[in-house]
Coordinates of C-alpha atoms in Angstrom, one line a residue:
X1 CA 27.3 -72.0 -72.3
X2 CA 27.8 -75.5 -71.0
X3 CA 25.2 -78.1 -71.7
X4 CA 23.2 -79.4 -68.7
X5 CA 23.6 -83.0 -67.7
X6 CA 21.0 -85.4 -69.1
X7 CA 19.7 -86.5 -65.7
X8 CA 17.6 -84.2 -63.7
X9 CA 18.8 -80.9 -65.2
X10 CA 15.4 -79.3 -65.2
X11 CA 14.4 -80.4 -61.7
X12 CA 17.7 -79.4 -60.2
X13 CA 17.8 -75.9 -61.6
X14 CA 14.1 -75.1 -61.2
X15 CA 13.1 -77.1 -58.1
X16 CA 9.4 -76.7 -57.4
X17 CA 8.6 -75.3 -60.8
X18 CA 6.3 -77.1 -63.3
X19 CA 8.2 -79.2 -65.9
X20 CA 7.2 -81.0 -69.1
X21 CA 7.9 -84.6 -69.8
X22 CA 10.6 -85.2 -72.4
X23 CA 8.0 -87.2 -74.4
X24 CA 6.2 -84.0 -75.1
X25 CA 9.4 -82.5 -76.5
X26 CA 9.9 -85.6 -78.7
X27 CA 6.3 -85.3 -80.0
X28 CA 6.9 -81.6 -80.8
X29 CA 10.0 -82.3 -82.7
X30 CA 8.8 -85.4 -84.5
X31 CA 8.4 -85.0 -88.3
X32 CA 9.9 -81.5 -88.4
X33 CA 12.2 -80.9 -91.5
X34 CA 15.3 -80.0 -89.4
X35 CA 18.7 -81.6 -89.9
X36 CA 20.6 -83.0 -87.0
X37 CA 23.3 -80.3 -86.7
X38 CA 20.7 -77.6 -86.7
X39 CA 18.6 -79.4 -84.2
X40 CA 21.6 -79.9 -82.0
X41 CA 22.3 -76.1 -82.1
X42 CA 18.7 -75.5 -81.1
X43 CA 18.9 -77.9 -78.2
X44 CA 22.1 -76.3 -77.0
X45 CA 20.5 -72.8 -77.1
X46 CA 17.6 -74.2 -75.0
X47 CA 20.2 -75.9 -72.6
X48 CA 18.6 -79.3 -73.3
X49 CA 21.1 -82.2 -73.6
X50 CA 20.5 -84.3 -76.8
X51 CA 20.9 -87.4 -74.7
X52 CA 17.9 -86.3 -72.6
X53 CA 15.7 -86.9 -75.7
X54 CA 16.4 -90.6 -75.4
X55 CA 15.5 -90.9 -71.7
X56 CA 12.2 -92.3 -70.7
X57 CA 11.5 -90.1 -67.7
X58 CA 13.5 -86.9 -68.5
X59 CA 11.9 -83.5 -68.0
X60 CA 12.5 -79.9 -69.2
X61 CA 11.4 -76.6 -67.7
X62 CA 8.8 -74.3 -69.2
X63 CA 11.6 -71.9 -70.2
X64 CA 13.6 -74.6 -71.9
X65 CA 10.7 -75.8 -74.0
X66 CA 9.7 -72.3 -74.9
X67 CA 13.3 -71.5 -76.1
X68 CA 13.3 -74.6 -78.2
X69 CA 9.8 -73.8 -79.6
X70 CA 11.0 -70.2 -80.4
X71 CA 14.2 -71.5 -82.2
X72 CA 12.2 -73.9 -84.3
X73 CA 9.6 -71.2 -85.2
X74 CA 12.3 -68.8 -86.3
X75 CA 14.1 -71.4 -88.3
X76 CA 11.0 -72.5 -90.1
X77 CA 9.4 -69.1 -90.3
X78 CA 6.3 -70.6 -88.8
X79 CA 5.0 -69.4 -85.5
X80 CA 3.1 -72.8 -85.0
X81 CA 5.8 -75.0 -86.4
X82 CA 4.4 -77.5 -88.9
X83 CA 1.0 -77.7 -87.3
X84 CA -1.3 -76.0 -89.8
X85 CA -1.9 -76.5 -93.5
X86 CA 0.4 -73.7 -94.3
X87 CA 3.1 -71.9 -92.2
X88 CA 2.0 -69.2 -89.8
X89 CA 4.7 -66.7 -90.9
X90 CA 6.6 -64.8 -88.3
X91 CA 4.7 -61.6 -87.5
X92 CA 1.3 -63.2 -87.9
X93 CA 0.6 -63.2 -84.1
X94 CA 1.7 -59.6 -83.9
X95 CA -0.9 -58.6 -86.5
X96 CA -3.5 -60.7 -84.8
X97 CA -2.7 -59.1 -81.4
X98 CA -3.0 -55.6 -82.7
X99 CA -6.3 -56.4 -84.3
X100 CA -7.7 -57.8 -81.1
X101 CA -6.3 -55.1 -78.8
X102 CA -8.5 -52.6 -80.7
X103 CA -11.7 -54.5 -79.8
X104 CA -14.0 -53.2 -77.0
X105 CA -14.6 -56.6 -75.4
X106 CA -13.2 -60.1 -75.4
X107 CA -16.2 -61.4 -77.4
X108 CA -15.6 -58.9 -80.2
X109 CA -11.8 -59.7 -80.1
X110 CA -12.5 -63.4 -80.5
X111 CA -14.8 -62.8 -83.4
X112 CA -12.1 -60.7 -85.1
X113 CA -9.7 -63.6 -84.6
X114 CA -12.2 -65.9 -86.2
X115 CA -12.4 -63.6 -89.2
X116 CA -8.7 -63.3 -89.3
X117 CA -8.5 -67.1 -89.3
X118 CA -10.6 -67.3 -92.4
X119 CA -8.3 -64.9 -94.2
X120 CA -5.3 -67.1 -93.2
X121 CA -7.0 -70.2 -94.6
X122 CA -4.6 -72.4 -92.6
X123 CA -6.9 -75.4 -92.4
X124 CA -8.1 -74.8 -88.9
X125 CA -11.6 -73.5 -87.9
X126 CA -12.7 -72.6 -84.4
X127 CA -16.0 -71.1 -83.3
X128 CA -17.5 -69.4 -80.3
X129 CA -20.8 -70.4 -78.8
X130 CA -22.5 -68.6 -75.9
X131 CA -25.6 -69.0 -73.8
X132 CA -26.6 -67.9 -70.3
X133 CA -24.8 -70.8 -68.6
X134 CA -21.5 -71.1 -70.5
X135 CA -19.2 -70.0 -73.3
X136 CA -17.6 -72.6 -75.5
X137 CA -14.7 -72.2 -77.9
X138 CA -14.6 -75.3 -80.1
X139 CA -12.3 -76.6 -82.8
X140 CA -14.5 -77.5 -85.7
X141 CA -11.7 -78.4 -88.1
X142 CA -8.0 -78.8 -88.2
X143 CA -5.6 -79.9 -90.9
X144 CA -6.0 -83.7 -91.2
X145 CA -2.5 -83.8 -92.7
X146 CA -1.0 -82.2 -89.5
X147 CA 2.0 -84.1 -88.3
X148 CA 0.3 -84.5 -84.9
X149 CA -3.5 -84.2 -84.4
X150 CA -2.9 -84.1 -80.7
X151 CA -0.4 -81.3 -80.7
X152 CA -2.3 -79.1 -83.2
X153 CA -5.4 -79.3 -81.0
X154 CA -3.7 -78.8 -77.7
X155 CA -1.4 -76.0 -78.8
X156 CA -4.2 -74.2 -80.7
X157 CA -6.4 -74.3 -77.5
X158 CA -3.5 -73.0 -75.5
X159 CA -2.9 -70.2 -77.9
X160 CA -6.5 -69.2 -77.8
X161 CA -6.7 -69.4 -74.0
X162 CA -3.4 -67.7 -73.4
X163 CA -3.8 -64.8 -75.8
X164 CA -7.4 -64.2 -74.7
X165 CA -6.3 -64.1 -71.0
X166 CA -3.5 -61.6 -71.9
X167 CA -6.0 -59.5 -73.9
X168 CA -8.2 -58.9 -70.9
X169 CA -5.4 -59.0 -68.3
X170 CA -7.0 -61.9 -66.3
X171 CA -6.5 -65.6 -66.4
X172 CA -9.6 -67.3 -67.8
X173 CA -10.5 -70.1 -65.5
X174 CA -11.9 -73.0 -67.4
X175 CA -15.0 -75.0 -66.3
X176 CA -13.5 -77.8 -68.3
X177 CA -11.6 -78.6 -71.5
X178 CA -12.6 -81.5 -73.8
X179 CA -10.2 -83.2 -76.2
X180 CA -11.3 -85.0 -79.3
X181 CA -8.7 -87.7 -79.0
X182 CA -7.7 -90.5 -76.5
X183 CA -5.9 -89.7 -73.4
X184 CA -2.1 -89.8 -74.0
X185 CA 0.1 -91.8 -71.7
X186 CA 1.9 -88.7 -70.4
X187 CA -1.2 -86.5 -70.1
X188 CA -0.9 -86.2 -66.3
X189 CA 2.5 -84.7 -66.7
X190 CA 1.4 -81.6 -68.7
X191 CA -2.3 -80.9 -68.0
X192 CA -1.2 -78.2 -65.5
X193 CA -1.0 -76.0 -68.6
X194 CA -4.9 -76.0 -68.7
X195 CA -6.6 -74.3 -65.7
X196 CA -9.5 -76.7 -65.5
X197 CA -10.6 -80.3 -65.5
X198 CA -9.8 -82.2 -68.7
X199 CA -11.8 -84.9 -70.5
X200 CA -10.5 -87.1 -73.3
X201 CA -12.2 -89.1 -76.0
X202 CA -14.8 -86.4 -76.6
X203 CA -16.6 -85.7 -79.9
X204 CA -14.7 -82.4 -80.4
X205 CA -11.9 -80.4 -78.7
X206 CA -13.4 -77.4 -76.8
X207 CA -12.9 -75.3 -73.8
X208 CA -15.8 -74.2 -71.6
X209 CA -15.8 -71.1 -69.3
X210 CA -18.1 -68.6 -67.7
X211 CA -19.7 -66.4 -70.4
X212 CA -19.1 -63.3 -68.2
X213 CA -15.5 -63.3 -69.4
X214 CA -16.7 -62.4 -72.9
X215 CA -18.0 -59.1 -71.6
X216 CA -14.7 -58.1 -70.1
X217 CA -13.2 -55.0 -71.7
X218 CA -10.0 -55.5 -73.6
X219 CA -7.1 -54.1 -71.6
X220 CA -5.2 -51.3 -73.3
X221 CA -1.6 -52.5 -73.7
X222 CA 1.4 -50.5 -74.5
X223 CA 3.7 -51.2 -77.4
X224 CA 6.3 -52.3 -74.9
X225 CA 3.9 -54.9 -73.4
X226 CA 3.1 -56.3 -76.8
X227 CA 6.7 -56.4 -77.7
X228 CA 7.5 -58.3 -74.5
X229 CA 4.7 -60.8 -75.2
X230 CA 5.9 -61.5 -78.7
X231 CA 9.6 -61.6 -77.7
X232 CA 8.9 -64.2 -75.0
X233 CA 6.5 -66.2 -77.1
X234 CA 5.3 -68.9 -76.6
X235 CA 6.2 -68.7 -72.9
X236 CA 3.4 -66.5 -71.7
X237 CA 0.5 -67.8 -73.8
X238 CA 1.6 -71.4 -73.4
X239 CA 2.3 -71.4 -69.6
X240 CA 0.3 -68.3 -68.4
X241 CA 3.5 -66.6 -67.0
X242 CA 2.5 -63.1 -68.1
X243 CA 1.3 -60.9 -65.2
X244 CA -2.5 -61.1 -65.1
X245 CA -5.0 -60.6 -62.4
X246 CA -6.8 -63.5 -60.5
X247 CA -9.8 -61.3 -59.5
X248 CA -13.2 -63.0 -59.5
X249 CA -15.8 -62.2 -62.1

């Protein structure tokens, strides 16, 4: 497979599709224990030119980033590469998904995830709070030794949002998402991943949504649907590409 040119490869092949800034790719790769030849092979598989990494305004498609993420995860045997206190071994998300799919409602499924998270003891803690007006999923702790505090919080929130949306078969629209860190320079280029207004420099990282979503029944999924989600990961939970409904509450 020929490598794409460094300039404009993403925008040319996928005109009109959302793309990520190359700075996000650099941040994702920074600090990973991967040697240069192995990384070059991963970039080739994702059809990302190595010279693109050095460009200031380069961009990649969702599919390219997901392919690179997947290659890194398989190489490191870590489904959230280098972001938690210990590796999230390959197969962990499958076990988690099976556990959640057996729940009657989304709220029960999330509580099962929280219990599962305690068993993993990966240095991250998130909690669910609900009242009549809003539901809040909040990151209460994350590994302080994480190679990127920004990435671990953003990707953890996307994993929670994407998997919960898939579980109920409907995209969860956010009233807002708060980030407990300063606004990155390239934030405007990737915030499309979060379906709601974003605020930076907040006390904690949290997503806020209508509490009625928590009462939604868990959609019964076939083994084939689960296999497709895991095979395509992180594409569907990161970019909301899985077929879900947009019906109102």
